[in-house]
Tab-separated table of C-alpha atoms and ligand atoms in Angstrom:
chain	number	residue	atom	x	y	z
A	140	MET	CA	-0.018	0.026	-0.017
A	141	ALA	CA	1.205	3.544	-0.761
A	142	PHE	CA	2.492	5.623	2.080
A	143	LYS	CA	0.176	8.406	3.165
A	144	ILE	CA	1.496	11.905	3.809
A	145	LEU	CA	-0.078	14.936	5.387
A	146	LEU	CA	0.938	18.242	3.826
A	147	THR	CA	0.258	21.269	6.059
A	148	GLY	CA	0.133	24.445	3.975
A	149	GLY	CA	-0.075	22.254	0.898
A	150	LEU	CA	-1.977	24.799	-1.247
A	151	GLY	CA	0.954	27.304	-0.876
A	152	TYR	CA	3.795	28.012	-3.203
A	153	ILE	CA	6.237	25.281	-2.209
A	154	GLY	CA	3.600	22.927	-0.757
A	155	SER	CA	1.638	22.722	-4.082
A	156	HIS	CA	4.754	21.909	-6.121
A	157	THR	CA	5.774	19.258	-3.634
A	158	TYR	CA	2.245	17.819	-3.783
A	159	VAL	CA	2.628	17.223	-7.565
A	160	ASP	CA	5.934	15.394	-7.112
A	161	LEU	CA	4.640	13.284	-4.229
A	162	ILE	CA	1.693	12.145	-6.290
A	163	ALA	CA	3.994	11.288	-9.242
A	164	ALA	CA	6.098	9.272	-6.868
A	165	GLY	CA	3.150	7.124	-5.858
A	166	PHE	CA	2.250	8.778	-2.389
A	167	ASP	CA	-1.318	9.214	-1.021
A	168	VAL	CA	-1.415	12.838	0.095
A	169	VAL	CA	-3.958	14.789	2.201
A	170	ILE	CA	-3.560	18.658	2.217
A	171	ILE	CA	-4.647	20.957	5.054
A	172	ASP	CA	-4.443	24.688	4.706
A	173	ASN	CA	-6.357	27.621	6.196
A	174	LEU	CA	-6.060	29.577	2.932
A	175	CYS	CA	-4.467	32.632	4.633
A	176	ASN	CA	-1.957	32.853	1.776
A	177	SER	CA	-3.450	30.607	-0.821
A	178	LYS	CA	-6.591	30.060	-2.774
A	179	ARG	CA	-9.034	27.288	-2.750
A	180	GLY	CA	-8.813	27.046	-6.528
A	181	VAL	CA	-5.255	25.657	-6.280
A	182	SER	CA	-6.821	22.420	-5.199
A	183	ASP	CA	-8.670	22.147	-8.647
A	184	ARG	CA	-5.388	23.135	-10.384
A	185	LEU	CA	-3.621	20.318	-8.667
A	186	GLU	CA	-6.361	17.958	-9.867
A	187	GLN	CA	-5.719	19.168	-13.470
A	188	VAL	CA	-1.961	18.743	-13.144
A	189	THR	CA	-1.955	15.227	-11.548
A	190	GLY	CA	-5.205	13.855	-12.858
A	191	VAL	CA	-6.020	12.640	-9.321
A	192	PRO	CA	-8.806	14.255	-7.015
A	193	THR	CA	-7.214	16.359	-4.468
A	194	ASP	CA	-7.963	15.431	-0.819
A	195	PHE	CA	-7.998	18.884	0.631
A	196	VAL	CA	-9.387	19.886	4.183
A	197	GLU	CA	-9.596	23.547	5.074
A	198	ALA	CA	-8.057	23.643	8.587
A	199	ASP	CA	-5.746	25.720	10.662
A	200	VAL	CA	-2.810	24.176	12.402
A	201	LEU	CA	-3.861	26.316	15.423
A	202	ASP	CA	-7.051	24.399	15.692
A	203	LYS	CA	-6.071	21.356	17.765
A	204	ALA	CA	-9.515	19.717	17.368
A	205	ALA	CA	-9.480	20.010	13.614
A	206	LEU	CA	-5.943	18.621	13.492
A	207	ALA	CA	-6.936	15.703	15.770
A	208	GLN	CA	-9.849	14.978	13.445
A	209	VAL	CA	-7.587	14.777	10.366
A	210	PHE	CA	-5.299	12.395	12.167
A	211	THR	CA	-8.310	10.354	13.174
A	212	ASP	CA	-9.619	10.253	9.670
A	213	HIS	CA	-6.324	9.138	8.095
A	214	ASN	CA	-3.525	6.860	8.906
A	215	PHE	CA	-0.475	8.988	8.094
A	216	ASP	CA	3.015	7.671	7.670
A	217	ALA	CA	4.611	11.121	7.630
A	218	VAL	CA	3.967	14.792	7.764
A	219	ILE	CA	5.520	17.608	5.646
A	220	HIS	CA	4.985	20.838	7.585
A	221	PHE	CA	4.888	23.875	5.223
A	222	ALA	CA	2.143	25.848	7.075
A	223	GLY	CA	3.468	29.106	8.403
A	224	LEU	CA	3.867	32.792	7.964
A	225	LYS	CA	7.006	34.054	6.013
A	226	ALA	CA	7.092	37.876	5.621
A	227	VAL	CA	10.155	39.089	7.425
A	228	GLY	CA	8.869	42.737	7.686
A	229	GLU	CA	5.464	41.636	8.930
A	230	SER	CA	7.183	39.464	11.551
A	231	VAL	CA	8.909	42.543	12.952
A	232	GLU	CA	5.440	44.283	13.204
A	233	LYS	CA	3.622	41.294	14.613
A	234	PRO	CA	6.057	38.961	16.406
A	235	LEU	CA	3.523	37.271	18.635
A	236	GLN	CA	1.543	36.204	15.591
A	237	TYR	CA	4.592	34.657	14.091
A	238	PHE	CA	5.424	32.826	17.356
A	239	GLN	CA	1.873	31.614	17.526
A	240	VAL	CA	1.478	30.285	13.980
A	241	ASN	CA	4.957	29.096	13.218
A	242	VAL	CA	6.102	27.809	16.601
A	243	VAL	CA	2.787	26.865	18.321
A	244	GLY	CA	1.435	25.649	14.998
A	245	MET	CA	4.374	23.217	14.636
A	246	VAL	CA	4.060	21.969	18.267
A	247	ASN	CA	0.446	21.275	17.706
A	248	VAL	CA	1.347	19.240	14.670
A	249	LEU	CA	4.003	17.291	16.668
A	250	GLN	CA	1.433	16.624	19.474
A	251	ALA	CA	-1.052	15.347	17.033
A	252	MET	CA	1.589	13.138	15.533
A	253	GLN	CA	2.561	11.889	18.952
A	254	VAL	CA	-1.068	10.804	19.702
A	255	ALA	CA	-1.429	9.130	16.290
A	256	GLY	CA	1.966	7.435	16.501
A	257	VAL	CA	3.344	9.176	13.318
A	258	LYS	CA	7.155	9.130	13.403
A	259	SER	CA	8.389	11.161	10.450
A	260	ILE	CA	8.195	14.895	9.829
A	261	VAL	CA	9.836	17.154	7.170
A	262	PHE	CA	10.145	20.737	8.170
A	263	SER	CA	10.491	23.952	5.985
A	264	SER	CA	13.458	25.825	7.440
A	265	SER	CA	15.397	28.582	5.819
A	266	ALA	CA	18.864	29.794	5.176
A	267	THR	CA	17.840	32.770	7.348
A	268	VAL	CA	18.807	30.656	10.446
A	269	TYR	CA	22.541	31.044	9.610
A	270	ASP	CA	24.479	33.569	11.660
A	271	PRO	CA	24.652	36.630	9.417
A	272	ILE	CA	28.414	36.933	9.845
A	273	GLN	CA	29.121	33.569	8.261
A	274	PRO	CA	30.712	33.698	4.761
A	275	SER	CA	29.205	31.762	1.937
A	276	PRO	CA	29.133	29.030	0.903
A	277	LEU	CA	27.003	28.402	4.052
A	278	ASN	CA	27.244	24.880	5.388
A	279	GLU	CA	25.098	23.074	7.909
A	280	GLY	CA	27.768	22.956	10.572
A	281	MET	CA	28.109	26.722	10.849
A	282	PRO	CA	26.733	28.659	13.802
A	283	THR	CA	23.159	29.785	13.666
A	284	GLY	CA	21.509	33.045	14.590
A	285	TYR	CA	18.513	35.291	13.730
A	286	ALA	CA	17.968	38.883	12.777
A	287	ASN	CA	14.180	39.063	13.044
A	288	PRO	CA	11.171	37.325	14.651
A	289	TYR	CA	10.651	35.238	11.443
A	290	GLY	CA	14.245	33.880	11.581
A	291	TYR	CA	13.750	33.255	15.284
A	292	THR	CA	10.656	31.068	14.626
A	293	LYS	CA	12.580	28.961	12.144
A	294	LEU	CA	15.563	28.464	14.328
A	295	THR	CA	13.303	27.705	17.317
A	296	CYS	CA	11.317	25.186	15.358
A	297	GLU	CA	14.580	23.434	14.366
A	298	GLN	CA	15.645	23.257	18.026
A	299	ILE	CA	12.203	21.946	19.179
A	300	LEU	CA	12.441	19.183	16.499
A	301	GLN	CA	15.900	18.287	17.704
A	302	GLN	CA	14.750	18.068	21.328
A	303	ALA	CA	11.633	16.091	20.375
A	304	CYS	CA	13.926	13.576	18.597
A	305	HIS	CA	16.115	13.341	21.759
A	306	ALA	CA	13.037	12.534	23.794
A	307	ASP	CA	11.659	9.986	21.281
A	308	PRO	CA	14.434	8.226	19.361
A	309	ASP	CA	11.848	6.826	16.960
A	310	LEU	CA	10.976	10.226	15.760
A	311	LYS	CA	12.772	11.082	12.437
A	312	THR	CA	13.027	14.613	11.216
A	313	GLY	CA	14.037	16.092	7.866
A	314	ILE	CA	14.971	19.730	8.441
A	315	LEU	CA	15.320	21.472	5.036
A	316	ARG	CA	16.946	24.928	4.917
A	317	TYR	CA	15.757	26.380	1.706
A	318	PHE	CA	17.683	29.032	-0.066
A	319	ASN	CA	15.676	31.302	-2.454
A	320	PRO	CA	12.856	29.491	-4.207
A	321	ALA	CA	11.953	30.642	-7.699
A	322	GLY	CA	10.098	29.568	-10.810
A	323	ALA	CA	6.784	27.707	-11.269
A	324	HIS	CA	5.523	24.325	-12.513
A	325	ALA	CA	6.015	23.660	-16.220
A	326	SER	CA	2.290	23.459	-16.818
A	327	GLY	CA	1.710	27.066	-15.933
A	328	LEU	CA	-1.037	26.023	-13.596
A	329	ILE	CA	0.540	26.556	-10.309
A	330	GLY	CA	3.117	29.101	-9.072
A	331	GLU	CA	3.770	31.814	-6.550
A	332	ASP	CA	0.588	33.763	-6.001
A	333	PRO	CA	1.003	35.864	-2.896
A	334	ASN	CA	-2.090	37.593	-1.310
A	335	ASP	CA	-0.105	40.764	-0.609
A	336	ILE	CA	2.607	42.782	-2.317
A	337	PRO	CA	5.627	40.566	-2.443
A	338	ASN	CA	8.831	41.459	-0.627
A	339	ASN	CA	10.923	38.886	-2.276
A	340	LEU	CA	12.778	39.558	-5.560
A	341	MET	CA	11.394	36.938	-7.930
A	342	PRO	CA	7.628	37.439	-7.345
A	343	TYR	CA	8.294	41.167	-7.448
A	344	ILE	CA	10.092	41.082	-10.771
A	345	SER	CA	7.310	38.940	-12.193
A	346	ARG	CA	4.777	41.635	-11.339
A	347	VAL	CA	6.955	44.219	-13.079
A	348	ALA	CA	7.017	41.980	-16.171
A	349	SER	CA	3.221	41.610	-16.038
A	350	GLY	CA	2.846	45.439	-15.773
A	351	ASP	CA	1.273	45.357	-12.275
A	352	TYR	CA	4.194	47.384	-10.851
A	353	PRO	CA	6.038	49.997	-12.909
A	354	PHE	CA	9.664	49.096	-12.004
A	355	LEU	CA	11.786	47.129	-9.666
A	356	ARG	CA	13.418	48.840	-6.700
A	357	ILE	CA	16.931	47.493	-6.379
A	358	TRP	CA	17.893	47.630	-2.659
A	359	GLY	CA	21.484	48.880	-3.154
A	360	ASN	CA	24.176	48.694	-5.780
A	361	ASP	CA	27.154	49.342	-3.625
A	362	TYR	CA	27.721	45.918	-2.150
A	363	ASP	CA	31.031	44.210	-2.445
A	364	THR	CA	29.948	42.056	-5.348
A	365	PRO	CA	30.890	42.219	-9.073
A	366	ASP	CA	27.994	44.488	-10.037
A	367	GLY	CA	27.267	45.929	-6.572
A	368	THR	CA	23.882	44.282	-6.149
A	369	GLY	CA	23.100	41.468	-3.709
A	370	ILE	CA	23.867	37.831	-4.568
A	371	ARG	CA	21.530	34.989	-3.590
A	372	ASP	CA	21.217	31.260	-4.333
A	373	TYR	CA	17.971	30.917	-6.388
A	374	ILE	CA	16.520	27.372	-6.610
A	375	HIS	CA	13.833	26.278	-8.882
A	376	VAL	CA	10.752	25.396	-6.898
A	377	ALA	CA	10.526	22.058	-8.847
A	378	ASP	CA	13.947	21.170	-7.627
A	379	LEU	CA	12.854	22.095	-4.021
A	380	ALA	CA	9.897	19.778	-4.522
A	381	ALA	CA	12.110	16.949	-5.551
A	382	GLY	CA	14.201	17.494	-2.449
A	383	HIS	CA	11.071	16.983	-0.245
A	384	VAL	CA	10.295	13.687	-1.902
A	385	LYS	CA	13.889	12.500	-1.220
A	386	SER	CA	13.691	13.720	2.369
A	387	VAL	CA	10.440	12.047	3.113
A	388	GLN	CA	11.614	8.789	1.400
A	389	ALA	CA	14.738	8.787	3.548
A	390	LEU	CA	12.674	9.184	6.736
A	391	LEU	CA	10.216	6.463	5.692
A	392	SER	CA	13.211	4.097	5.095
A	393	ARG	CA	14.013	4.841	8.678
A	394	GLU	CA	17.306	6.402	7.895
A	395	ALA	CA	18.711	8.908	10.414
A	396	SER	CA	17.237	12.332	10.792
A	397	HIS	CA	18.813	14.919	8.558
A	398	LEU	CA	19.359	18.568	8.426
A	399	VAL	CA	20.356	19.806	4.961
A	400	ASN	CA	20.610	22.970	2.775
A	401	LEU	CA	18.457	22.930	-0.356
A	402	GLY	CA	20.186	25.265	-2.828
A	403	THR	CA	22.133	25.167	-5.986
A	404	GLY	CA	25.519	26.276	-4.658
A	405	LYS	CA	25.563	29.051	-7.097
A	406	GLY	CA	24.725	32.759	-6.614
A	407	TYR	CA	23.165	35.357	-8.901
A	408	SER	CA	22.932	39.067	-8.479
A	409	VAL	CA	19.812	41.164	-8.611
A	410	LEU	CA	20.770	42.566	-11.989
A	411	GLU	CA	21.557	39.110	-13.332
A	412	MET	CA	18.085	37.994	-12.164
A	413	LEU	CA	16.460	41.033	-13.773
A	414	ASN	CA	18.331	40.551	-17.093
A	415	ALA	CA	17.454	36.833	-17.123
A	416	TYR	CA	13.721	37.721	-16.573
A	417	SER	CA	13.881	40.430	-19.224
A	418	THR	CA	15.090	37.768	-21.683
A	419	ALA	CA	12.322	35.470	-20.561
A	420	CYS	CA	9.557	38.071	-21.016
A	421	GLY	CA	11.039	39.693	-24.149
A	422	ARG	CA	11.393	43.273	-22.818
A	423	ALA	CA	13.964	45.101	-20.724
A	424	LEU	CA	12.409	45.560	-17.334
A	425	PRO	CA	12.812	48.944	-15.664
A	426	TYR	CA	14.422	49.396	-12.375
A	427	GLU	CA	15.589	52.122	-10.037
A	428	ILE	CA	18.484	51.904	-7.546
A	429	MET	CA	17.400	52.562	-3.939
A	430	PRO	CA	19.230	52.589	-0.632
A	431	ARG	CA	20.137	49.210	0.903
A	432	ARG	CA	17.351	47.331	2.721
A	433	ALA	CA	17.889	46.953	6.491
A	434	GLY	CA	19.182	43.493	7.429
A	435	ASP	CA	20.267	42.451	3.856
A	436	LEU	CA	23.550	40.697	3.280
A	437	ALA	CA	25.809	41.141	0.268
A	438	THR	CA	26.068	37.462	-0.659
A	439	THR	CA	24.495	34.261	0.430
A	440	PHE	CA	24.696	30.810	-1.167
A	441	ALA	CA	24.624	27.196	-0.124
A	442	GLU	CA	27.159	24.567	0.286
A	443	VAL	CA	25.246	21.639	-1.249
A	444	GLY	CA	27.480	18.569	-0.479
A	445	ARG	CA	25.403	17.304	2.478
A	446	ALA	CA	22.070	17.132	0.645
A	447	LYS	CA	23.866	15.206	-2.126
A	448	GLN	CA	25.584	12.815	0.208
A	449	LEU	CA	22.603	12.157	2.615
A	450	LEU	CA	19.637	12.331	0.162
A	451	GLY	CA	21.280	12.066	-3.358
A	452	PHE	CA	19.802	15.516	-4.038
A	453	SER	CA	21.134	17.942	-6.543
A	454	ALA	CA	19.299	20.828	-8.254
A	455	THR	CA	19.135	20.337	-11.934
A	456	ARG	CA	17.384	23.503	-13.219
A	457	GLY	CA	19.060	26.739	-14.107
A	458	LEU	CA	18.162	30.406	-14.073
A	459	ASP	CA	16.575	30.575	-17.513
A	460	GLU	CA	14.210	27.747	-16.534
A	461	MET	CA	13.308	29.550	-13.331
A	462	CYS	CA	12.475	32.785	-15.229
A	463	SER	CA	10.744	31.250	-18.271
A	464	SER	CA	8.564	28.961	-16.049
A	465	SER	CA	7.600	32.031	-13.813
A	466	TRP	CA	6.692	34.017	-16.853
A	467	HIS	CA	4.643	31.093	-18.253
A	468	TRP	CA	2.753	31.012	-14.948
A	469	ILE	CA	2.197	34.660	-14.832
A	470	ASN	CA	0.765	34.624	-18.386
A	471	THR	CA	-1.419	31.592	-17.858
A	472	GLY	CA	-2.322	30.198	-14.531
A	473	ALA	CA	-2.054	33.438	-12.500
A	474	LYS	CA	-4.477	35.134	-14.727
A	475	LEU	CA	-7.099	32.528	-14.311
A	476	VAL	CA	-7.119	32.630	-10.580
A	477	SER	CA	-10.017	34.816	-9.185
A	478	PRO	CA	-9.370	36.696	-5.991
A	479	ASP	CA	-11.219	34.094	-3.946
A	480	GLY	CA	-10.414	30.982	-5.723
B	748	NAD	P1	3.171	30.097	1.231
B	748	NAD	O1	2.623	31.244	2.038
B	748	NAD	O2	2.850	30.119	-0.259
B	748	NAD	O3	2.503	28.758	1.844
B	748	NAD	C1	2.264	28.510	3.149
B	748	NAD	C2	0.813	27.929	3.264
B	748	NAD	O4	0.451	27.718	4.572
B	748	NAD	C3	-0.248	28.859	2.592
B	748	NAD	O5	-1.019	28.205	1.702
B	748	NAD	C4	-1.002	29.343	3.867
B	748	NAD	O6	-2.391	29.615	3.556
B	748	NAD	C5	-0.878	28.163	4.753
B	748	NAD	N1	-0.922	28.477	6.177
B	748	NAD	C6	-0.402	29.597	6.916
B	748	NAD	N2	-0.781	29.635	8.082
B	748	NAD	C7	-1.569	28.432	8.323
B	748	NAD	C8	-2.203	27.884	9.454
B	748	NAD	N3	-2.198	28.481	10.599
B	748	NAD	N4	-2.851	26.679	9.308
B	748	NAD	C9	-2.929	26.181	8.101
B	748	NAD	N5	-2.367	26.627	6.976
B	748	NAD	C10	-1.627	27.797	7.094
B	748	NAD	O7	4.619	29.992	1.551
B	748	NAD	P2	5.751	29.057	0.850
B	748	NAD	O8	6.684	29.993	0.114
B	748	NAD	O9	5.144	27.942	0.126
B	748	NAD	O10	6.564	28.524	2.133
B	748	NAD	C11	6.273	27.331	2.795
B	748	NAD	C12	7.057	27.255	4.079
B	748	NAD	O11	8.456	27.357	3.565
B	748	NAD	C13	6.930	28.262	5.138
B	748	NAD	O12	6.956	27.585	6.373
B	748	NAD	C14	7.999	29.205	4.863
B	748	NAD	O13	8.399	29.914	6.128
B	748	NAD	C15	9.137	28.354	4.378
B	748	NAD	N6	10.149	28.972	3.654
B	748	NAD	C16	9.802	29.736	2.476
B	748	NAD	C17	10.801	30.380	1.743
B	748	NAD	C18	10.406	31.199	0.557
B	748	NAD	O14	11.226	31.996	0.213
B	748	NAD	N7	9.191	30.928	-0.078
B	748	NAD	C19	12.082	30.237	2.198
B	748	NAD	C20	12.418	29.496	3.269
B	748	NAD	C21	11.382	28.860	4.063
B	749	UD1	C1	14.588	37.444	2.396
B	749	UD1	C2	14.520	37.494	3.883
B	749	UD1	C3	14.975	36.177	4.601
B	749	UD1	C4	14.069	35.088	4.058
B	749	UD1	C5	14.091	35.012	2.474
B	749	UD1	C6	13.176	33.983	1.919
B	749	UD1	C7	15.030	39.883	4.491
B	749	UD1	C8	16.089	40.840	4.948
B	749	UD1	N1	15.424	38.586	4.330
B	749	UD1	O1	15.887	37.035	2.013
B	749	UD1	O2	14.829	36.303	5.887
B	749	UD1	O3	14.469	33.812	4.561
B	749	UD1	O4	13.700	36.372	1.995
B	749	UD1	O5	11.885	34.383	2.162
B	749	UD1	O6	13.918	40.303	4.057
B	749	UD1	N2	15.681	42.736	-3.747
B	749	UD1	C9	15.584	43.910	-4.487
B	749	UD1	N3	14.321	44.431	-4.665
B	749	UD1	C10	13.189	43.815	-4.196
B	749	UD1	C11	13.251	42.663	-3.547
B	749	UD1	C12	14.598	42.096	-3.193
B	749	UD1	O7	16.512	44.548	-4.859
B	749	UD1	O8	12.059	44.384	-4.481
B	749	UD1	C13	17.018	42.239	-3.573
B	749	UD1	C14	17.339	42.063	-2.025
B	749	UD1	O9	18.008	43.196	-1.609
B	749	UD1	C15	18.364	40.843	-2.155
B	749	UD1	C16	17.812	39.934	-3.299
B	749	UD1	O10	16.959	40.937	-4.077
B	749	UD1	O11	19.700	41.197	-2.480
B	749	UD1	C17	16.923	38.840	-2.851
B	749	UD1	O12	15.875	39.345	-1.870
B	749	UD1	P1	14.707	38.435	-1.273
B	749	UD1	O13	14.040	37.688	-2.419
B	749	UD1	O14	13.964	39.291	-0.374
B	749	UD1	O15	15.515	37.269	-0.476
B	749	UD1	P2	16.609	37.341	0.663
B	749	UD1	O16	17.189	38.761	0.805
B	749	UD1	O17	17.551	36.290	0.442
C-alpha cells in the first residue's frame, strides 16, 4: 500500500509543487491549509496537473480539534509541515502572531503526530537561520542566529524538533533549509501567488514583467559584489519539491534524521536575475536603484554537499528555466485565478 502523507500548508507555493511530485512518486497525500496565503482554486489546479482528485481539508494548524480529526480520519506515515507565515517585515510588526502560527502551530502538529503514533516529519526551514556573519558558501555545521522574529521562529522550530527527537528516538526529522525559491510548475497552472505585495525579488520582478508594478526597486548597488547588487542562491521550486520527496523517502526508510541545505551552490545578483527575466519576457524591465534594505547581506549561497551525500539531491534546473517557467505561470495560471479562488 502507498505511504500516506499529510501536507500542512499544501496549497501554498512550495507545498503545491511538492504535492505534484509526491503524487507522481506514488504517495497518497492529504492537504490541510487555512487559505490565509493561498486560494481554494489551487486544489482544482492540482487535480488538473496530477489527474488525481485532491484530498483537501480547510483547517488551521492552530485548531487542535481540527488537527486531531484529520489524524483520526487518516492513517498517516509522515507529515511535511509547510504551514506558516513568512514575511520578514510583517514578523517585525507582529512577532507574537509569528510565534503563535510558526512555533505553536508546529508544536500542535508534533503533538497530533505523537497521539497518532506518526514518526516522520519534514520541516520547512530557511537559510535565514545562519548567523549573518558567516561567509558563503553556508554549510550546515556553521553557527546559527537570527535577525528578526521570522528567523527566530525557524531556528526555534529546528531546536524543538531536535529536542523532540532526543526525547523519542523513533521520531525522525528532515530539516530542510531552503535558499531562495523561484520559478513555477512547467504546466503554468501553479506558481507563486502571494495575497499581498511581495517582498521577495522573484515574485516582485514577475509583477513588473506583467505590468502590475512599474519598476523594480533594487535595494542597493554598492555591495562588495561584481555588479554591486546582492547575490543569492535561487533554486527552482520544482527542484525544491524533488528535495522534499527525497527527504520523506529517507525518513520512511528509517534512515537517520537529517538537516540539509536545499540550494544550487551558485549565486546570482539582482541585476543578473532582472536581465534573465527580461530575456524570458522579451522586454527590458525597468528598475531604480534605492538605498540598501535593512538587514540584507551582500552574498549568500549554499554549500550543497550534505544534501547530495545524505539524500542524493542535486538541483538540476538553471536560471533561464526559473524565469521562463515563472513568466509562463504569470501569463497563464495566475491570470485565471480569481481573488477568492
Ligand atoms: P506560502 O505562504 O505560499 O505557503 C504557506 C501555506 O500555509 C499557505 O497556503 C497558507 O495559507 C498556509 N498556512 C499559513 N498559516 C496556516 C495555518 N495556521 N494553518 C494552516 N495553513 C496555514 O509559503 P511558501 O513559500 O510555500 O513557504 C512554505 C514554508 O516554507 C513556510 O513555512 C515558509 O516559512 C518556508 N520557507 C519559505 C521560503 C520562501 O522564500 N518561499 C524560504 C524559506 C522557508
Ligand atoms: C529574504 C529575507 C529572509 C528570508 C528570504 C526567503 C530579508 C532581510 N530577508 O531574504 O529572511 O528567509 O527572503 O523568504 O527580508 N531585492 C531587491 N528588490 C526587491 C526585492 C529584493 O533589490 O524588491 C534584492 C534584495 O536586496 C536581495 C535579493 O534581491 O539582494 C533577494 O531578496 P529576497 O528575495 O527578499 O530574499 P533574501 O534577501 O535572500
